[in-house]
CSV table of C-alpha atoms in Angstrom, one decimal:
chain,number,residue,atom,x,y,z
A,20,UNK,CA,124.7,140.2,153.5
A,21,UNK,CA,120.9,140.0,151.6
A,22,UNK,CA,121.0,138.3,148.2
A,23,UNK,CA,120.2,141.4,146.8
A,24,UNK,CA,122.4,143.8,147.6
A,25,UNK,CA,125.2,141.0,146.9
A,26,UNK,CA,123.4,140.7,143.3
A,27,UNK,CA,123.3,144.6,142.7
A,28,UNK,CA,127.0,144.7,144.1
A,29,UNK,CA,127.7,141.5,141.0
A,30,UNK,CA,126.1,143.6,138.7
A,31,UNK,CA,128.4,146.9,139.6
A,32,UNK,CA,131.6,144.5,139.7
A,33,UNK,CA,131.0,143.0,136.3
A,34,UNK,CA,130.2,146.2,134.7
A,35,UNK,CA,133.5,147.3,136.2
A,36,UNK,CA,135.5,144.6,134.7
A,37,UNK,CA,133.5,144.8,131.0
A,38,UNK,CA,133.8,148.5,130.5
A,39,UNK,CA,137.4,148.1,131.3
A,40,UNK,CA,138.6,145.3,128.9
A,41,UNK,CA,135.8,146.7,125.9
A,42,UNK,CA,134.2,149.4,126.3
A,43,UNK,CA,130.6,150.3,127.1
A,44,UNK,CA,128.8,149.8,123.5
A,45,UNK,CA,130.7,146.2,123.7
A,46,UNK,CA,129.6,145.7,127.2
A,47,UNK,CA,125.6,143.9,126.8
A,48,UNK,CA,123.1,143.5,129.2
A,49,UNK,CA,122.7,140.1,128.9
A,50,UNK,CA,127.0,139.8,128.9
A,51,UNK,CA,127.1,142.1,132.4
A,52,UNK,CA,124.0,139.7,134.0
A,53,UNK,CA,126.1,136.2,132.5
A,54,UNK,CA,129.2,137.4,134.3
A,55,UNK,CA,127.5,138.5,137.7
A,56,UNK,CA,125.3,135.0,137.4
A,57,UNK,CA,122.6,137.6,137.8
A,58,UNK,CA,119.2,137.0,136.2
A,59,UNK,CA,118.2,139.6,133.5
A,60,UNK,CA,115.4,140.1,135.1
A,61,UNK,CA,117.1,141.2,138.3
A,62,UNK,CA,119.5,143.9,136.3
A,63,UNK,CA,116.0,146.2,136.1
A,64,UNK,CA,114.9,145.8,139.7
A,65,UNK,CA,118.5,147.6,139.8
A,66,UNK,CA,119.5,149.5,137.4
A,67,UNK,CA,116.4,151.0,135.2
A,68,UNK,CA,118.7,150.9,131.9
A,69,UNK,CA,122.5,150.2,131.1
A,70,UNK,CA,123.3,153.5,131.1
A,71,UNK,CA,122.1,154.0,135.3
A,72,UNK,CA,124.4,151.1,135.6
A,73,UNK,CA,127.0,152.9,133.8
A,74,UNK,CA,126.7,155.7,135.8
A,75,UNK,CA,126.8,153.3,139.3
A,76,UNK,CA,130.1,152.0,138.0
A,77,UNK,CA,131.6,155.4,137.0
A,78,UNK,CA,130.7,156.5,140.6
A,79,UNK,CA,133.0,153.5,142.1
A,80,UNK,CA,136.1,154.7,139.8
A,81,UNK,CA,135.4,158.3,140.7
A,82,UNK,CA,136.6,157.0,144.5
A,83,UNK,CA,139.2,155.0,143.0
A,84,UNK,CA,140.3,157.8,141.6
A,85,UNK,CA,140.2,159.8,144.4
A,86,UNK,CA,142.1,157.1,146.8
A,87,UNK,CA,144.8,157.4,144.4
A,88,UNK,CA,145.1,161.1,144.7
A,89,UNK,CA,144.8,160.5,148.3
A,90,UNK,CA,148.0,158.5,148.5
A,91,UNK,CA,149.8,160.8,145.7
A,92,UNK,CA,149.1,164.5,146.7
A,93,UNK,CA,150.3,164.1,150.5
A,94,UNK,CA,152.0,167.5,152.4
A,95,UNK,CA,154.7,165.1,153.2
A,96,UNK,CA,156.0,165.0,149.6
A,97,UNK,CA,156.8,168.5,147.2
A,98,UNK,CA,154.8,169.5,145.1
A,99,UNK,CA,156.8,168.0,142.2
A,100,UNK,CA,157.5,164.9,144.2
A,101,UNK,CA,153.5,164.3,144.3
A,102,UNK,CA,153.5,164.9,140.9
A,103,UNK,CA,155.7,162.1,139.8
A,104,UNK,CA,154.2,159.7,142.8
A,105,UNK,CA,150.9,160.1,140.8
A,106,UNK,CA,152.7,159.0,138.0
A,107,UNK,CA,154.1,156.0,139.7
A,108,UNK,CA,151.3,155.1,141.3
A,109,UNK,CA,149.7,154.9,137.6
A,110,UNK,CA,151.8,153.1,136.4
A,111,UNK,CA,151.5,150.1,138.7
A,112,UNK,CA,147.6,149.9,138.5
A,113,UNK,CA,148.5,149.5,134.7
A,114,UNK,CA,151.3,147.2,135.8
A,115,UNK,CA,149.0,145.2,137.7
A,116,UNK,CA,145.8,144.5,135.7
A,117,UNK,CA,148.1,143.5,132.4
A,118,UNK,CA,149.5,140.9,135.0
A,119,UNK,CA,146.0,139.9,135.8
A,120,UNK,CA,144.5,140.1,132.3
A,121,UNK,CA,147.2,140.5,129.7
A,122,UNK,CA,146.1,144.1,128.4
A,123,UNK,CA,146.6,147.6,130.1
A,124,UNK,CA,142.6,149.3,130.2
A,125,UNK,CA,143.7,152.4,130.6
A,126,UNK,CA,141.5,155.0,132.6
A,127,UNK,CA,138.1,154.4,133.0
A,128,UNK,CA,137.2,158.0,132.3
A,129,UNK,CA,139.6,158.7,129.4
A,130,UNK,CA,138.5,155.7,127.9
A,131,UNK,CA,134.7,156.5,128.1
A,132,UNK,CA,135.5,160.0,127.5
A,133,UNK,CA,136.7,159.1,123.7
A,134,UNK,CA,133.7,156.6,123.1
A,135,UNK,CA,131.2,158.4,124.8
A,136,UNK,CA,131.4,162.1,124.3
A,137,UNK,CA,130.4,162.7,121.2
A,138,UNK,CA,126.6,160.0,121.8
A,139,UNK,CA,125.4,160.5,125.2
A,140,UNK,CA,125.4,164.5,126.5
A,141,UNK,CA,125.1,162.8,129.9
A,142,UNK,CA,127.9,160.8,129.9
A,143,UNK,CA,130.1,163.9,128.5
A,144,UNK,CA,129.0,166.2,131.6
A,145,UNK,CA,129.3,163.4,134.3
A,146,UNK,CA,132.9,162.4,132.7
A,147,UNK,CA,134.1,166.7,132.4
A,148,UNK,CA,132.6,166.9,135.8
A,149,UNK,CA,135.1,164.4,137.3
A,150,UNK,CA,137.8,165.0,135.2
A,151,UNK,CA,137.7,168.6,136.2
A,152,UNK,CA,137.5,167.4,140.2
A,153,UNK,CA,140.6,165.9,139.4
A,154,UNK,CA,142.3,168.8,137.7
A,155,UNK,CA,141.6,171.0,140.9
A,156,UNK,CA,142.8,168.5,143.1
A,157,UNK,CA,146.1,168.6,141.1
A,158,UNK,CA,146.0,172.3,141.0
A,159,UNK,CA,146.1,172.6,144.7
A,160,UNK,CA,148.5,170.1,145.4
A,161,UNK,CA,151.3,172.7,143.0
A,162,UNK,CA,150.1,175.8,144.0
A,163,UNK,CA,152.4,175.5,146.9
A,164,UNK,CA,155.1,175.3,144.0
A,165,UNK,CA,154.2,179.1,142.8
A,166,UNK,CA,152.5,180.7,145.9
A,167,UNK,CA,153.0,184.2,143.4
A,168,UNK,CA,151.5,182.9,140.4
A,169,UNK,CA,148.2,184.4,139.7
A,170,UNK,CA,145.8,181.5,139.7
A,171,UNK,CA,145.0,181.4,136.5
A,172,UNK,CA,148.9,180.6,135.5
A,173,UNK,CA,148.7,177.3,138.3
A,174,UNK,CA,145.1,176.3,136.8
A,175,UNK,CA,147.0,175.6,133.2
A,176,UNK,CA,149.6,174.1,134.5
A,177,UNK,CA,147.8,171.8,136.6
A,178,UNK,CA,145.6,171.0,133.1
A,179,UNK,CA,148.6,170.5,131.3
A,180,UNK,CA,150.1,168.0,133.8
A,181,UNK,CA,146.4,165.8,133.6
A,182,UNK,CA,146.5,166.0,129.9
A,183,UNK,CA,149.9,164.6,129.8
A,184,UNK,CA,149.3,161.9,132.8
A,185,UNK,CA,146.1,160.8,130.4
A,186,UNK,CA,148.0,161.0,127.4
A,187,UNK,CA,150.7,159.0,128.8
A,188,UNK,CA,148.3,156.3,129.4
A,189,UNK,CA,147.1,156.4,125.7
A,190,UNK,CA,150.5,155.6,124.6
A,191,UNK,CA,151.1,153.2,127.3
A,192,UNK,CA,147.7,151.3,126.5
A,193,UNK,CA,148.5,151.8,122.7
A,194,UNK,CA,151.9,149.9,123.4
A,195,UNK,CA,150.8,147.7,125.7
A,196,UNK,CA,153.8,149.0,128.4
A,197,UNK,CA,153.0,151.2,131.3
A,198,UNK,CA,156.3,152.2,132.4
A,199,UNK,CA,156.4,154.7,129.6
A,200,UNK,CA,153.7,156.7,132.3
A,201,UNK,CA,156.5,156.2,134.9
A,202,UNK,CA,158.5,157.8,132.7
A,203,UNK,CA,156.4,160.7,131.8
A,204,UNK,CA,156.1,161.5,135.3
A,205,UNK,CA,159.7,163.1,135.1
A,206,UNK,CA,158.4,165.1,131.6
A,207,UNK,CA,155.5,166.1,134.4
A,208,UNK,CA,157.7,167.6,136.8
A,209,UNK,CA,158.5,170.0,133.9
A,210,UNK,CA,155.2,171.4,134.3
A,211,UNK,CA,155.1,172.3,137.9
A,212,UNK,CA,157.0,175.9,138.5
A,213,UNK,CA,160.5,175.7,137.7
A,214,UNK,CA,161.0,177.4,141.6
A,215,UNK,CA,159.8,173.8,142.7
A,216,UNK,CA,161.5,171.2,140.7
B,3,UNK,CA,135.5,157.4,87.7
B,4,UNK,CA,133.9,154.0,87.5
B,5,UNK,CA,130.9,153.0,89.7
B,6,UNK,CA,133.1,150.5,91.5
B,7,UNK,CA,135.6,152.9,92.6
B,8,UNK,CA,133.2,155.4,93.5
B,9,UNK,CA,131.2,152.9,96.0
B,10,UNK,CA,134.3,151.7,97.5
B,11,UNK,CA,135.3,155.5,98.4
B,12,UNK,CA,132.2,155.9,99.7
B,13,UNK,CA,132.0,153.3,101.8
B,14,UNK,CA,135.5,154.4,103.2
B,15,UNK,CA,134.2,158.0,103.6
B,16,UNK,CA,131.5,156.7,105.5
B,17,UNK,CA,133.7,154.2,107.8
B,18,UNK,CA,135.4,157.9,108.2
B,19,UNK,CA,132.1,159.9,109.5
B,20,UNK,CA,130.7,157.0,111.6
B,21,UNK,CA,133.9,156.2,113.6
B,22,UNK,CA,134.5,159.8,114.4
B,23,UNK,CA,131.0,160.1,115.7
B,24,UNK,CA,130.6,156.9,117.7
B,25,UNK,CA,133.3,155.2,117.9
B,26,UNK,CA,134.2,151.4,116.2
B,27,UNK,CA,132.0,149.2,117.9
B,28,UNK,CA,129.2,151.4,117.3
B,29,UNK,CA,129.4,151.3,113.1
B,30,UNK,CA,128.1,148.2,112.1
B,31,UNK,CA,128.3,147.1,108.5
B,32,UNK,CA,124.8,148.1,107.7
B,33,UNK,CA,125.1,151.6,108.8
B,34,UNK,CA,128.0,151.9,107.2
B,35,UNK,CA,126.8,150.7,103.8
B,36,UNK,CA,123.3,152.7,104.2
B,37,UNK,CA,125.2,155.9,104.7
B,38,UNK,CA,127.8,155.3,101.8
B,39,UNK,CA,124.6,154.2,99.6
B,40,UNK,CA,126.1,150.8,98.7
B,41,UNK,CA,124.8,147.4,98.4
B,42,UNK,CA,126.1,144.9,101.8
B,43,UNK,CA,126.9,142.7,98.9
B,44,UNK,CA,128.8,144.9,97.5
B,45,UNK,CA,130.5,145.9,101.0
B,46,UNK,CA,132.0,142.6,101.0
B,47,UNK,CA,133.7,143.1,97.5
B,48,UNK,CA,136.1,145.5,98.8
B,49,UNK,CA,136.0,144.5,101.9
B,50,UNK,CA,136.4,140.8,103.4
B,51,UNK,CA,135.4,142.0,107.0
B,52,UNK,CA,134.6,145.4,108.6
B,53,UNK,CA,138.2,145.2,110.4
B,54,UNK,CA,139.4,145.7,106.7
B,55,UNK,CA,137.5,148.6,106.0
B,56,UNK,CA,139.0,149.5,109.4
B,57,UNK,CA,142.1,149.4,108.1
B,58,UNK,CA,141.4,151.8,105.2
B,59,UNK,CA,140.0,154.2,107.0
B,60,UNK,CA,142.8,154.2,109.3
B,61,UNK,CA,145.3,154.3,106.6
B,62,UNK,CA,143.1,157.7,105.4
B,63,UNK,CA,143.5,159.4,108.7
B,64,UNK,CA,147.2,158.7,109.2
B,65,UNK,CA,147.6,160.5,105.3
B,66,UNK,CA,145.7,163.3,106.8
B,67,UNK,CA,148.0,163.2,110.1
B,68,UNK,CA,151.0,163.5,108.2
B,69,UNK,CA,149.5,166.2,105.9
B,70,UNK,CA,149.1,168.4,109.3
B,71,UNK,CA,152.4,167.4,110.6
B,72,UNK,CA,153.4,168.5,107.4
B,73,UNK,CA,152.3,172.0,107.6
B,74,UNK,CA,153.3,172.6,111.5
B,75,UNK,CA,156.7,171.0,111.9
B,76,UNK,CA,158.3,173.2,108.9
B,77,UNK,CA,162.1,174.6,108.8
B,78,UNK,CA,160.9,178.7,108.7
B,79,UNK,CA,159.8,178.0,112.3
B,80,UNK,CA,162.1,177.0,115.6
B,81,UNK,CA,161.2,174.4,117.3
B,82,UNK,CA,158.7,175.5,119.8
B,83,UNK,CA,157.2,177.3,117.3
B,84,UNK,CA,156.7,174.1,115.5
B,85,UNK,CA,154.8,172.5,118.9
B,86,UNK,CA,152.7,175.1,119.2
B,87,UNK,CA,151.5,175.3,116.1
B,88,UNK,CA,150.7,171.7,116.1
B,89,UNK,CA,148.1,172.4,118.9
B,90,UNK,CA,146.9,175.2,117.3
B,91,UNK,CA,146.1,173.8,113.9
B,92,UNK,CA,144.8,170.7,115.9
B,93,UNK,CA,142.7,173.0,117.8
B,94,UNK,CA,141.0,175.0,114.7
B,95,UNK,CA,140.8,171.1,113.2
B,96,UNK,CA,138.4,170.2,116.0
B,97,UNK,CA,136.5,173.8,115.9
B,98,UNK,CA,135.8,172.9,112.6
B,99,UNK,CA,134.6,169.3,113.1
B,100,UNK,CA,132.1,171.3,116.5
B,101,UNK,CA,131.1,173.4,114.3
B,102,UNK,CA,129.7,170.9,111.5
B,103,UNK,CA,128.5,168.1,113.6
B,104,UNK,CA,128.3,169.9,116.8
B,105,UNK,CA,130.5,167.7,119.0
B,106,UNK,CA,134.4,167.3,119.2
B,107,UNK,CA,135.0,164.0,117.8
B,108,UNK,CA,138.6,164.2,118.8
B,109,UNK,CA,141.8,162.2,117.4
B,110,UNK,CA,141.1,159.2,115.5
B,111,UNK,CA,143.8,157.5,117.0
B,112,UNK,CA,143.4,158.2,120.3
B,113,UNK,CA,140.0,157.2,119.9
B,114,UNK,CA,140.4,154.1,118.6
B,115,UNK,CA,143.4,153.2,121.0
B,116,UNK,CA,141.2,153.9,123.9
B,117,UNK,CA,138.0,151.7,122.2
B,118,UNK,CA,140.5,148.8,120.1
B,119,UNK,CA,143.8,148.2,122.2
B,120,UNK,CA,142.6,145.4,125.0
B,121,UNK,CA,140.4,144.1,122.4
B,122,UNK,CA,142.2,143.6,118.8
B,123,UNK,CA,146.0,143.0,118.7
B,124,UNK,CA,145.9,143.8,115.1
B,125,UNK,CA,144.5,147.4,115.6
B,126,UNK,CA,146.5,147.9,118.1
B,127,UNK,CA,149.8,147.1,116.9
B,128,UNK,CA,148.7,149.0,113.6
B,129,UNK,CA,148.1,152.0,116.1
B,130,UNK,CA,151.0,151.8,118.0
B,131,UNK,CA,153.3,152.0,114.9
B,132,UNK,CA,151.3,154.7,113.8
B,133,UNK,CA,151.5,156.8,117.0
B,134,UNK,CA,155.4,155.6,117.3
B,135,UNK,CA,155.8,157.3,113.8
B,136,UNK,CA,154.4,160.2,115.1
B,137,UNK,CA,156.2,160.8,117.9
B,138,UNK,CA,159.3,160.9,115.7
B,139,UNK,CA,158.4,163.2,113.7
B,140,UNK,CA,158.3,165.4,116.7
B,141,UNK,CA,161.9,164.1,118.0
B,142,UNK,CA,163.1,165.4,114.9
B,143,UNK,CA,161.4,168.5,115.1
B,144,UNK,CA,162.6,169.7,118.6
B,145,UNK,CA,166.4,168.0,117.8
B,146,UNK,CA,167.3,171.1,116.8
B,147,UNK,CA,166.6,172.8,119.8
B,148,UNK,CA,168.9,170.8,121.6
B,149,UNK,CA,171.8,169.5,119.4
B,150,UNK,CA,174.2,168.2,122.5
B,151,UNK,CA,171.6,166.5,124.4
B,152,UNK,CA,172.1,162.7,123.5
B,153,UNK,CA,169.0,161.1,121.7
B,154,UNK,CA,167.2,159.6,124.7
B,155,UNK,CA,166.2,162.7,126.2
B,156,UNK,CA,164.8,164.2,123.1
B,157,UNK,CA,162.8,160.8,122.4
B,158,UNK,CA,161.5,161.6,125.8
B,159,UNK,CA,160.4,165.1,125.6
B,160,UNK,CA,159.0,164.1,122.2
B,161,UNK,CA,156.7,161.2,123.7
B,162,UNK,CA,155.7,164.0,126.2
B,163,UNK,CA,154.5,166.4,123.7
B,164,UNK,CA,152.0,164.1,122.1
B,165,UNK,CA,151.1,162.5,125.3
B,166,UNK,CA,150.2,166.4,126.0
B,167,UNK,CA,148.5,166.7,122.6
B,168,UNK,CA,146.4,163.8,123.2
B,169,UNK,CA,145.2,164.4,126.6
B,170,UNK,CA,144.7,167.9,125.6
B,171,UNK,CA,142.2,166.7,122.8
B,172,UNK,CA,140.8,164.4,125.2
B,173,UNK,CA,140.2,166.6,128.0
B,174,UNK,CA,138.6,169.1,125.4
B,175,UNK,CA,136.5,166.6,124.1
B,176,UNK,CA,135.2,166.1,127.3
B,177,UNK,CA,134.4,169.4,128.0
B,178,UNK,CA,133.4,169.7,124.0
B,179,UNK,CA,135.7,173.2,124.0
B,180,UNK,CA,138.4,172.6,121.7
B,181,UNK,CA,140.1,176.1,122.7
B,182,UNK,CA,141.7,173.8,125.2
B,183,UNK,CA,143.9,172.2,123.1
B,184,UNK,CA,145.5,175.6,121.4
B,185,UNK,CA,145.8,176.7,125.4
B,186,UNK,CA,148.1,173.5,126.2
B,187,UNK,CA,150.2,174.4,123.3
B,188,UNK,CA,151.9,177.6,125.7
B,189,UNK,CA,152.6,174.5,128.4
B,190,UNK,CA,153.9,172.4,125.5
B,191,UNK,CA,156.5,174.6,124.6
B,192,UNK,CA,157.7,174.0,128.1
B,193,UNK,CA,158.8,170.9,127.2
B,194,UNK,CA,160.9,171.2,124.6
B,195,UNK,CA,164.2,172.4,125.5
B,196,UNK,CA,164.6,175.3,127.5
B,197,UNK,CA,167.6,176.9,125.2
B,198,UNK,CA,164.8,177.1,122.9
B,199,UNK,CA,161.7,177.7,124.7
């Protein structure tokens, strides 16, 4: 591997790991380059300003994301049973980076969602963008659940049940405990038709 | 009202304004003070640091918290009444904030959860009892609705109505359409009990 694809790779990996434990207005330049043992110099042959970087890293949670959903929303399970697998599964990335650094980040997008939204327009769309793939993902993964249900009806639902799996998070991060998102995930099963659960 | 009084309301009002717009990382002490039109020498008379002022401002959001709680959760109504009216008043709150400033700032709490929790214990506990607060509030709002279920269960539903509520502001926020909040009240309802619903 070149030294600098391995440097622009550092740069994307300690963005990753700053925007999660403070945020991107706490996350510098000169703090991103320290961490990566990247010269300053080097972030611009890269990244034309922090917020191109930002935008790199949100790309490599987007297919986080997505290989989450992957393993959750599989025709194996019900629709209500890949409902609270997401849940699971949540809760024990939580579970897993407060082992490795104390806290519980939260979700990437939720997180830049509320600090973002209302100062960069181009953050906002990127972020409704994904968070909308991610509600149509869920939505096909019930509409099994309610093959009679108009689409608007499943559309809602599957809302609802992404509102509550972020919200669940919130509390979780607030409290510092991610098995209260384990938890929600039976609340979430409520959601899906009631012909499913 | 005295000149000292005055200044330090000021300087809370504008802690208020620049933490719903951009977040707390974002409102340094100079902005703050500029806005409120007070000395930085001053700042520090009320203040010992910016996390104080913080504090304050918190404390001014969770008065106006409770003052909406107030109106929403009130005997005339049954319980999922009560929810959904809570969605729709926090709905028409956030129209009002788009229509001033033009963005959604969204809940303060949830906000500063998201931006404060992996990097201030202090803020984060303060949050935490403030959301835990909360969420009884609404236990005791839906009890009613279910007056043999034993206490758990209702603790749970309750924790899954504001996990709703806040992911519903968030996703709104993201999508700066805060109609999207009063929509997930219908789903809300869902989860308080179903003798009620």
């Amino acid at each position: 591997m070149g030294r600098t694809s391995d440097a622009r790779e550092r740069l994307i990996q300690s963005g990753m790991e700053l925007l999660h434990s403070g945020g991107y207005a706490r996350a510098g330049v000169r703090e991103i380059c320290a961490r990566a043992g990247v010269q300053k110099g080097s972030f611009y042959h890269f990244f034309a300003t922090k917020g191109d970087l930002g935008l790199a890293v949100l790309e490599r949670y987007h297919s986080h994301a997505h290989a989450v959903l992957d393993q959750a929303l599989t025709p194996e399970l019900s629709p209500a049973a890949r409902i609270e697998r997401l849940f699971q599964l949540s809760s024990e990335i939580q579970q897993q980076f407060r082992q490795e650094v104390g806290v519980m980040p939260g979700c990437p997008f939720g997180n830049l969602v509320l600090e973002m939204s209302t100062c960069d327009e181009g953050f906002r769309l990127f972020l409704a963008r994904v968070l909308r793939e991610i509600m149509e993902r869920l939505e096909g993964a019930i509409r099994t659940a309610e093959p009679e249900s108009d689409g608007q009806q499943t559309k809602h639902r599957a809302e609802a049940i992404f509102a509550l799996l972020e919200g669940a998070i919130l509390i979780a991060k607030a409290e510092n405990d991610p098995s209260i998102i384990q938890r929600m995930g039976i609340m979430a099963k409520r959601l899906v038709s009631t012909r499913d659960a």
